[in-house]
Coordinates of C-alpha atoms in Angstrom, one line a residue:
Chain A
M246 CA 85.3 147.4 180.2
K247 CA 81.8 146.8 178.7
K248 CA 83.4 146.2 175.4
E249 CA 85.8 143.7 176.8
F250 CA 82.9 141.9 178.5
T251 CA 80.9 141.7 175.3
R252 CA 84.0 140.4 173.4
G253 CA 84.3 137.8 176.1
I254 CA 80.6 136.7 175.8
V255 CA 81.0 136.4 172.0
A256 CA 84.3 134.4 172.4
G257 CA 82.6 132.2 174.9
I258 CA 79.5 131.3 172.9
P259 CA 80.9 128.1 171.3
I260 CA 82.1 127.0 174.8
G261 CA 78.6 127.7 176.2
L262 CA 77.0 125.6 173.4
G263 CA 79.5 122.8 173.8
Y264 CA 79.1 122.8 177.5
L265 CA 75.3 122.7 177.1
S266 CA 75.6 119.4 175.2
V267 CA 78.3 117.9 177.4
S268 CA 76.6 118.8 180.7
F269 CA 73.4 117.5 179.4
G270 CA 75.0 114.1 179.5
F271 CA 76.3 114.9 183.0
G272 CA 72.8 115.7 184.1
I273 CA 71.5 112.4 182.8
M274 CA 74.3 110.6 184.6
A275 CA 73.8 112.4 187.9
A276 CA 70.1 111.7 187.9
G277 CA 70.8 108.1 187.1
A278 CA 73.1 107.9 190.1
G279 CA 70.2 109.0 192.3
L280 CA 71.0 112.7 192.7
S281 CA 68.2 115.3 192.6
V282 CA 68.0 117.9 189.9
F283 CA 69.0 120.6 192.4
E284 CA 72.0 118.6 193.6
A285 CA 73.2 118.0 190.1
F286 CA 72.7 121.7 189.3
M287 CA 74.7 122.7 192.3
I288 CA 77.6 120.4 191.5
S289 CA 77.9 122.0 188.1
L290 CA 77.6 125.5 189.4
T291 CA 80.2 125.0 192.1
N292 CA 82.7 122.8 190.2
L293 CA 82.5 123.8 186.5
T294 CA 84.5 120.9 185.3
S295 CA 83.6 117.7 183.4
A296 CA 85.9 114.8 184.3
G297 CA 86.1 115.8 188.0
Q298 CA 82.3 116.0 188.3
A299 CA 81.7 112.7 186.5
Q300 CA 84.2 111.0 188.8
G301 CA 82.7 112.8 191.8
V302 CA 79.2 111.5 191.1
S303 CA 80.4 108.0 190.9
I304 CA 82.2 108.4 194.3
I305 CA 79.0 109.7 195.8
A306 CA 77.0 106.9 194.3
A307 CA 79.5 104.3 195.7
G308 CA 79.5 106.0 199.1
G309 CA 83.3 106.6 199.0
T310 CA 85.2 108.5 201.6
L311 CA 85.7 112.3 201.7
L312 CA 89.5 111.7 201.5
E313 CA 89.0 109.7 198.3
M314 CA 86.8 112.5 196.9
A315 CA 89.4 115.2 197.7
L316 CA 92.3 113.2 196.2
V317 CA 90.5 112.2 193.1
Q318 CA 89.5 115.9 192.5
L319 CA 93.1 116.9 193.1
I320 CA 94.5 114.5 190.6
I321 CA 91.9 115.0 187.9
N322 CA 92.0 118.8 188.2
I323 CA 95.6 119.5 188.9
R324 CA 96.0 120.6 185.3
Y325 CA 94.1 123.7 186.2
A326 CA 97.0 124.8 188.4
L327 CA 99.3 124.5 185.4
M328 CA 96.9 126.5 183.3
A329 CA 96.5 129.1 186.0
I330 CA 100.3 129.6 186.1
S331 CA 100.4 129.9 182.3
L332 CA 97.6 132.5 182.4
S333 CA 99.2 134.4 185.2
Q334 CA 102.0 135.3 182.8
K335 CA 99.7 137.3 180.5
L336 CA 97.4 139.0 182.9
D337 CA 96.7 142.7 182.4
K338 CA 97.7 145.2 185.0
S339 CA 94.0 145.8 185.8
F340 CA 93.8 142.2 187.0
T341 CA 94.0 142.9 190.8
L342 CA 93.9 140.3 193.5
P343 CA 90.1 140.4 194.1
K344 CA 89.6 140.1 190.4
R345 CA 91.9 137.1 190.2
I346 CA 90.0 135.5 193.1
I347 CA 86.8 135.9 191.2
A348 CA 88.1 134.9 187.7
A349 CA 89.9 131.8 189.0
Y350 CA 86.5 130.1 189.2
G351 CA 86.5 130.1 185.4
I352 CA 89.7 128.2 184.7
T353 CA 88.6 125.3 182.7
D354 CA 90.3 123.6 179.7
E355 CA 88.2 125.5 177.2
I356 CA 88.1 128.9 178.9
F357 CA 91.8 128.6 179.4
A358 CA 92.2 127.9 175.7
V359 CA 90.3 130.9 174.6
C360 CA 91.9 133.2 177.2
S361 CA 95.4 132.1 176.7
T362 CA 95.3 132.6 172.9
V363 CA 93.9 136.2 173.0
K364 CA 96.2 138.8 171.5
G365 CA 98.1 140.9 174.0
T366 CA 97.2 140.8 177.7
L367 CA 94.3 139.1 179.3
K368 CA 91.8 141.6 180.8
P369 CA 89.4 140.7 183.7
Y370 CA 86.2 141.6 182.0
F371 CA 87.0 139.6 179.0
M372 CA 87.5 136.5 181.2
Y373 CA 84.3 137.3 183.1
G374 CA 82.4 137.3 179.9
V375 CA 83.8 134.0 178.6
T376 CA 83.2 132.5 182.0
I377 CA 79.6 133.6 182.5
I378 CA 78.4 132.4 179.1
S379 CA 80.2 129.1 179.5
A380 CA 78.9 128.5 183.1
L381 CA 75.4 129.4 181.9
G382 CA 75.6 126.7 179.3
W383 CA 77.1 124.3 181.8
V384 CA 74.4 124.7 184.5
T385 CA 71.6 124.9 182.0
G386 CA 72.6 121.7 180.3
T387 CA 73.0 120.0 183.6
F388 CA 69.5 121.1 184.7
L389 CA 67.9 120.0 181.4
G390 CA 69.8 116.7 181.4
A391 CA 68.9 115.8 185.0
A392 CA 65.3 117.0 184.6
A393 CA 64.4 115.8 181.1
G394 CA 67.3 113.8 179.7
E395 CA 65.3 111.5 177.5
I396 CA 63.4 114.0 175.5
L397 CA 65.9 115.1 172.8
P398 CA 66.4 112.8 169.9
S399 CA 69.7 110.9 170.2
S400 CA 70.7 112.1 166.7
V401 CA 70.8 115.7 168.0
T402 CA 72.6 114.9 171.3
A403 CA 75.1 112.8 169.5
A404 CA 76.0 115.5 166.9
L405 CA 76.3 118.0 169.8
G406 CA 79.1 116.0 171.2
L407 CA 81.3 117.4 168.4
V408 CA 80.8 121.1 169.2
L409 CA 83.6 121.4 171.7
Y410 CA 86.1 119.4 169.7
G411 CA 85.3 121.4 166.6
M412 CA 86.1 124.5 168.6
F413 CA 89.4 123.0 169.8
L414 CA 90.4 122.4 166.2
A415 CA 89.4 126.0 165.3
I416 CA 91.8 127.2 168.0
I417 CA 94.8 125.0 167.2
V418 CA 94.7 124.7 163.4
P419 CA 95.3 128.3 162.3
P420 CA 98.4 128.9 164.4
A421 CA 99.7 125.4 163.6
R422 CA 99.3 126.3 159.9
K423 CA 101.3 129.5 160.4
E424 CA 104.1 128.1 162.6
K425 CA 105.9 124.9 162.2
S426 CA 106.9 124.7 165.9
I427 CA 103.2 124.8 167.0
L428 CA 102.4 122.2 164.3
I429 CA 105.0 119.9 165.6
V430 CA 103.9 120.3 169.2
V431 CA 100.2 119.7 168.2
L432 CA 101.2 116.5 166.2
T433 CA 103.4 115.3 169.0
A434 CA 100.6 115.7 171.6
A435 CA 98.1 114.0 169.3
A436 CA 100.4 111.1 168.6
L437 CA 101.2 110.6 172.3
S438 CA 97.5 110.8 173.1
C439 CA 96.8 108.0 170.6
V440 CA 99.6 105.9 172.2
C441 CA 98.0 106.4 175.6
K442 CA 94.5 105.6 174.4
Y443 CA 95.4 102.4 172.5
L444 CA 98.5 101.1 174.2
V445 CA 97.9 102.1 177.8
P446 CA 94.1 102.1 178.1
S447 CA 94.3 101.8 181.9
L448 CA 95.6 105.3 182.2
S449 CA 92.7 107.7 183.1
G450 CA 91.8 110.3 180.5
G451 CA 92.6 113.3 182.6
F452 CA 96.0 112.0 183.6
A453 CA 96.8 111.0 180.0
V454 CA 96.1 114.5 178.8
I455 CA 98.4 116.0 181.4
M456 CA 101.3 113.6 180.5
C457 CA 100.9 114.1 176.7
A458 CA 100.7 117.9 177.1
L459 CA 103.7 118.1 179.4
V460 CA 105.9 116.0 177.1
A461 CA 104.8 117.7 173.8
S462 CA 105.3 121.2 175.4
A463 CA 108.7 120.2 176.6
V464 CA 109.6 119.0 173.1
G465 CA 108.5 122.3 171.7
A466 CA 110.4 124.4 174.3
L467 CA 113.5 122.3 173.8
F468 CA 113.7 122.3 170.1
F469 CA 111.8 125.5 169.3
P470 CA 112.4 128.0 172.1
R471 CA 110.4 131.2 171.7
E472 CA 112.3 134.4 171.0
E473 CA 111.6 137.5 173.2
G474 CA 108.5 139.4 172.1
E475 CA 107.5 136.7 169.7
D476 CA 104.3 135.9 171.6
E477 CA 102.8 139.3 172.0
Chain B
M272 CA 76.7 110.9 204.7
S273 CA 75.0 114.0 203.3
I274 CA 75.5 114.5 199.6
W275 CA 76.1 118.2 200.4
I276 CA 79.3 117.4 202.3
Y277 CA 80.6 115.6 199.2
I278 CA 79.6 118.5 197.0
A279 CA 81.4 120.9 199.3
V280 CA 84.6 118.9 199.3
M281 CA 84.5 118.7 195.5
A282 CA 83.9 122.4 195.1
V283 CA 86.5 123.5 197.6
V284 CA 89.3 121.3 196.3
T285 CA 88.6 122.2 192.7
Y286 CA 88.5 125.9 193.5
L287 CA 91.7 125.9 195.5
I288 CA 93.6 124.2 192.7
R289 CA 92.5 127.1 190.5
V290 CA 92.7 130.1 192.8
L291 CA 96.0 129.5 194.6
P292 CA 98.3 129.7 191.6
F293 CA 96.1 132.2 189.8
A294 CA 95.9 134.7 192.6
F295 CA 99.3 134.4 194.2
F296 CA 101.7 133.5 191.4
R297 CA 103.0 136.9 190.6
K298 CA 106.5 136.3 189.4
K299 CA 107.3 137.0 185.8
I300 CA 109.0 133.9 184.6
E301 CA 112.4 134.7 183.1
S302 CA 113.6 131.2 182.0
K303 CA 113.3 131.0 178.3
F304 CA 112.6 127.2 178.5
I305 CA 109.7 127.6 180.9
K306 CA 108.3 130.6 179.0
S307 CA 108.4 128.6 175.8
F308 CA 107.0 125.6 177.6
L309 CA 104.0 127.6 178.9
F310 CA 103.5 129.1 175.4
Y311 CA 103.1 125.6 173.9
V312 CA 100.9 124.1 176.8
P313 CA 97.5 125.3 175.5
Y314 CA 98.1 123.9 172.0
A315 CA 99.4 120.6 173.4
V316 CA 96.5 120.3 175.9
L317 CA 93.9 120.9 173.2
S318 CA 95.5 118.6 170.8
A319 CA 95.8 115.7 173.3
M320 CA 92.2 116.3 174.4
T321 CA 90.9 116.3 170.9
I322 CA 92.7 113.4 169.3
P323 CA 91.6 110.7 169.3
A324 CA 88.6 111.6 171.5
I325 CA 86.9 113.5 168.7
F326 CA 86.4 110.3 166.7
Y327 CA 84.3 108.9 169.5
S328 CA 82.4 112.1 170.3
T329 CA 79.2 111.3 168.4
G330 CA 79.0 107.6 169.1
N331 CA 79.5 106.8 165.5
I332 CA 82.9 107.0 163.9
I333 CA 81.7 107.8 160.4
T334 CA 79.7 110.9 161.4
A335 CA 82.5 111.9 163.7
V336 CA 85.1 111.7 160.9
A337 CA 82.8 113.7 158.6
G338 CA 82.4 116.4 161.3
T339 CA 86.2 116.4 161.9
A340 CA 86.9 116.8 158.3
V341 CA 84.6 119.8 158.0
A342 CA 86.1 121.3 161.1
L343 CA 89.7 120.9 159.8
V344 CA 88.9 122.5 156.4
L345 CA 87.0 125.5 157.9
A346 CA 89.6 126.0 160.7
Y347 CA 92.4 125.9 158.0
F348 CA 90.7 128.9 156.4
D349 CA 90.6 130.7 159.7
L350 CA 86.8 130.9 160.1
P351 CA 85.4 132.0 163.5
L352 CA 85.3 129.4 166.3
I353 CA 81.5 129.4 166.5
V354 CA 81.2 128.7 162.7
V355 CA 83.7 125.9 162.8
A356 CA 82.2 124.3 165.9
L357 CA 78.6 124.4 164.7
A358 CA 79.4 123.4 161.1
A359 CA 81.3 120.4 162.4
S360 CA 78.3 119.4 164.5
G361 CA 75.9 120.1 161.7
A362 CA 78.0 117.9 159.3
A363 CA 77.9 115.0 161.8
F364 CA 74.1 115.4 162.2
I365 CA 73.5 115.4 158.4
C366 CA 75.8 112.5 157.9
G367 CA 74.0 110.7 160.6
L368 CA 70.7 111.0 158.7
F369 CA 72.1 108.8 155.9
I370 CA 73.4 106.1 158.3
P371 CA 70.8 103.4 159.2
M372 CA 70.8 103.1 163.0

C-alpha cells in the first residue's frame, strides 16, 4: 500500500511539474480577470482541470449565467467520462466504491495517461499518489501565478510550457515504437489534430481533441483489434 | 452574483462527470471492438493533445521544435518520463538563450 503510494508519487512528479508551470499561467489569467488569489486557488483545488477552468474564469469575468457555466464545463470536460470508463476496466479488486469516489477527483488527461498505461491492474494508492503530487503542483502554481505572476523571467516560464508535452511524448513513443497498431493510431490522431487546428480553427481545442481521439481509436479498433490477454 | 456560486457550479459539474462513470460503471466490457477502442484511447488523446500544440508551447516555434526533437529521441530510447520531460524543457530553454528576443 505504502509502496504503491510512493510509486504513484514518483510517477506523478512530471505531471506535478508540468501542472506547476501550466497553472502558473492560469493564476496570472485569473488575477487578470479580477479574481482574488484565494478564489483562483479554490478553483484549481476543486476543479483540477485546465481548459474548463480557463473557460470558467472568462464566463465569470463576463458575468455569464450559471446554465452557461454548467453546459460549458460539461462539454469541455465530458472526455473525463470516457477516460473514467476506460480506467474502470482495469481497476484492481481493492478499488472499492468509497475509494472510487475519492479517486475520481483525480481523473485528468495526464493522470489518466499515467494510470491507464501502468502494467497490470490499477491500484487505489497508486492513483492517490499520482493525484496528490499532481494536484499539489496545480494549486501551488495557481497560487504563485495569481500572487506573483510577473516575477519569473519569461524565458523560464516559456520553457516550462514544454514539460507536459514532453511527458506525453515519453508516454506514447515507446509503445508506438514497439507496436505498429499503436503507431498508426498515434499518427492518425496527430494528423487529424493538425487538420482541425489549421483547417477548422473555429473548433474549440477540447472538442477537437475528443473528435480526433474518437476517430483514431475507432480506426485502431477496426483495423487492429486487440487479442485477448494482449494488454495485460 | 457571488463568484463562489460560479465556482461551486464548475466544481460540481466537473466532479460529477468524473465520478458517475468511475464509481458506477462496473460491467466488464466484452465487445472486442469496444475493448480495443478503449485500449487505443489514451494514445490517441495524448497524440491529439500534443500535436501540433507542442510547437506553440513555448511561444517560439524554434525553441519548441528543439525541445520536441530532444523529447522524441530520449523517449525513443525509453528514458523515464521525468527525464524526457525536463530535458525537453531544458533544451528549449538553452535554445532560447541563443535566440535574440
